């Protein structure tokens, strides 16, 4: 399959899932009425549901998924390891700690903006710590070790906050948030996340040629004119912006960044640069599909998207590993 | 005009100096064999020449901007890494910014006898075939200078000879090659000049005939050899290590 054809097919898939996400929800609205209300800006309850609830939710699902898929593909390319994912450099854990602190201190209850903003501050502090620990010109191994250390530290701090939580409701809020969810998002969240996601995507997008050369190892890539320090910095900052923003609005959504690049890699002949757009589209499709599924599987129960993705995704991933073992 | 000038190039690592005060000038048409025991500084010399490790002194190549450096020298690192199973032709095309149709790519594939394997994923190839793919990638960069770090290690005898013949042919056509290797017999037969490193310093530099003497082999490599001549080229056959007491 040519890359253009793959991107087109994935694009059609994402568009279809986006439409399906718009038409899925608790309120029973027939598709024609729903889309007409969305297009014409009808003032009735249907128009409000479509514009204020379903549209931002579908938009964010696609944006979050694209960010996770793109970051996963870029990190796997940089680290030349199919097991790499955005969590490996500790950004998700740092953003999570920021959000947990906002919930714990009651800031999140006082200001709707406080939770995502605190998560972003956490992500920013995390990337600062990574760059300080690994050094801007530090090697790949230093980067992974710094990420693991940061991740462990943030998880420990999150556990401490839970441990010292003054009341069970705060603890429950924290636990639910960490499972990841796109319920209760509004255009405020879209507007908060969009600029950072765009910045992250821009930085990651431009790493294609460098990641391609890195297939032959760091020394060969450097001898072909790739600036390794700048490439590492682009991937780390791009991932921090994209995944930090995604975590801020959706909580911890794991697994997408790991499995989407892995599944799509054979379809792009393993090219790290062609994998970037494919994984962005694939991630958007997967999160849209999962967010439709949480509303259909247990309507009214608020099944968390992170839980569903892990429940369904882990066995799929095991199956892939099984097949890979058979092939080898 | 010289292709490469190294002027008192040194690398320090803590209190150690894996490379010390190396001066070297490479002219077009030279196929230089870089020999020396393990840890002599061969790989460090190649890396410092390319600017891949911090060094003092001057390398005319490392002084160039990255893009100009990539147009001047191709590097074949020691670790034969192919991280992803790209098709062979695309791996070779990395040398030309991914352009499969570039004439250099087709020429390099043909030269390394890889045309039939062009569409196969690199993961489906044998170790020797992968080594040839990586050599083809370096060739496709089409540079006046090629630096190769132990390219023939792990190849069968036929491919070792073919690889060294390729380097000799490149030199005969006016390019320059610096190849680090351990096979003294192949170095003697195919290289126009041998540079001997020991303890990070150049201890001998000249034609194979001038460099490969019994005294030098004993002193630098701590081996006794049978020295002979076949078809006008010196032949080195290692016989035994020099006993400890005599070193």
PDB file of C-alpha atoms in Angstrom, chain B residues 2-4 26-30 61 68-74 138-139 141-147 170-171 173-178:
ATOM      1  CA  UNK B   2      44.447  16.966   0.608  1.00  0.00           C
ATOM      2  CA  UNK B   3      41.105  15.340   1.423  1.00  0.00           C
ATOM      3  CA  UNK B   4      41.702  15.337   5.150  1.00  0.00           C
ATOM      4  CA  UNK B  26      45.154  12.038   3.443  1.00  0.00           C
ATOM      5  CA  UNK B  27      45.489  12.567  -0.307  1.00  0.00           C
ATOM      6  CA  UNK B  28      43.059  11.536  -3.057  1.00  0.00           C
ATOM      7  CA  UNK B  29      43.671   7.982  -4.225  1.00  0.00           C
ATOM      8  CA  UNK B  30      44.927   6.671  -0.902  1.00  0.00           C
ATOM      9  CA  UNK B  61      36.465  17.325   8.489  1.00  0.00           C
ATOM     10  CA  UNK B  68      29.180  19.879   4.148  1.00  0.00           C
ATOM     11  CA  UNK B  69      30.721  17.125   6.287  1.00  0.00           C
ATOM     12  CA  UNK B  70      28.107  14.651   5.039  1.00  0.00           C
ATOM     13  CA  UNK B  71      29.006  15.599   1.466  1.00  0.00           C
ATOM     14  CA  UNK B  72      32.730  15.118   2.153  1.00  0.00           C
ATOM     15  CA  UNK B  73      32.865  11.880   4.139  1.00  0.00           C
ATOM     16  CA  UNK B  74      30.726   8.772   4.577  1.00  0.00           C
ATOM     17  CA  UNK B 138      27.959   4.511   2.619  1.00  0.00           C
ATOM     18  CA  UNK B 139      28.811   4.202  -1.092  1.00  0.00           C
ATOM     19  CA  UNK B 141      26.597   8.956  -0.115  1.00  0.00           C
ATOM     20  CA  UNK B 142      29.062   9.375  -3.014  1.00  0.00           C
ATOM     21  CA  UNK B 143      31.704  11.256  -1.009  1.00  0.00           C
ATOM     22  CA  UNK B 144      35.400  11.839  -1.778  1.00  0.00           C
ATOM     23  CA  UNK B 145      36.283  10.185   1.544  1.00  0.00           C
ATOM     24  CA  UNK B 146      35.062   6.961   3.168  1.00  0.00           C
ATOM     25  CA  UNK B 147      35.790   6.071   6.801  1.00  0.00           C
ATOM     26  CA  UNK B 170      37.515   3.414  -4.952  1.00  0.00           C
ATOM     27  CA  UNK B 171      41.041   4.624  -4.209  1.00  0.00           C
ATOM     28  CA  UNK B 173      39.403   5.953  -9.016  1.00  0.00           C
ATOM     29  CA  UNK B 174      40.655   8.946  -7.049  1.00  0.00           C
ATOM     30  CA  UNK B 175      38.642   8.665  -3.844  1.00  0.00           C
ATOM     31  CA  UNK B 176      40.179   8.155  -0.410  1.00  0.00           C
ATOM     32  CA  UNK B 177      39.441   5.430   2.100  1.00  0.00           C
ATOM     33  CA  UNK B 178      40.465   4.968   5.728  1.00  0.00           C
TER      34      UNK B 178
END
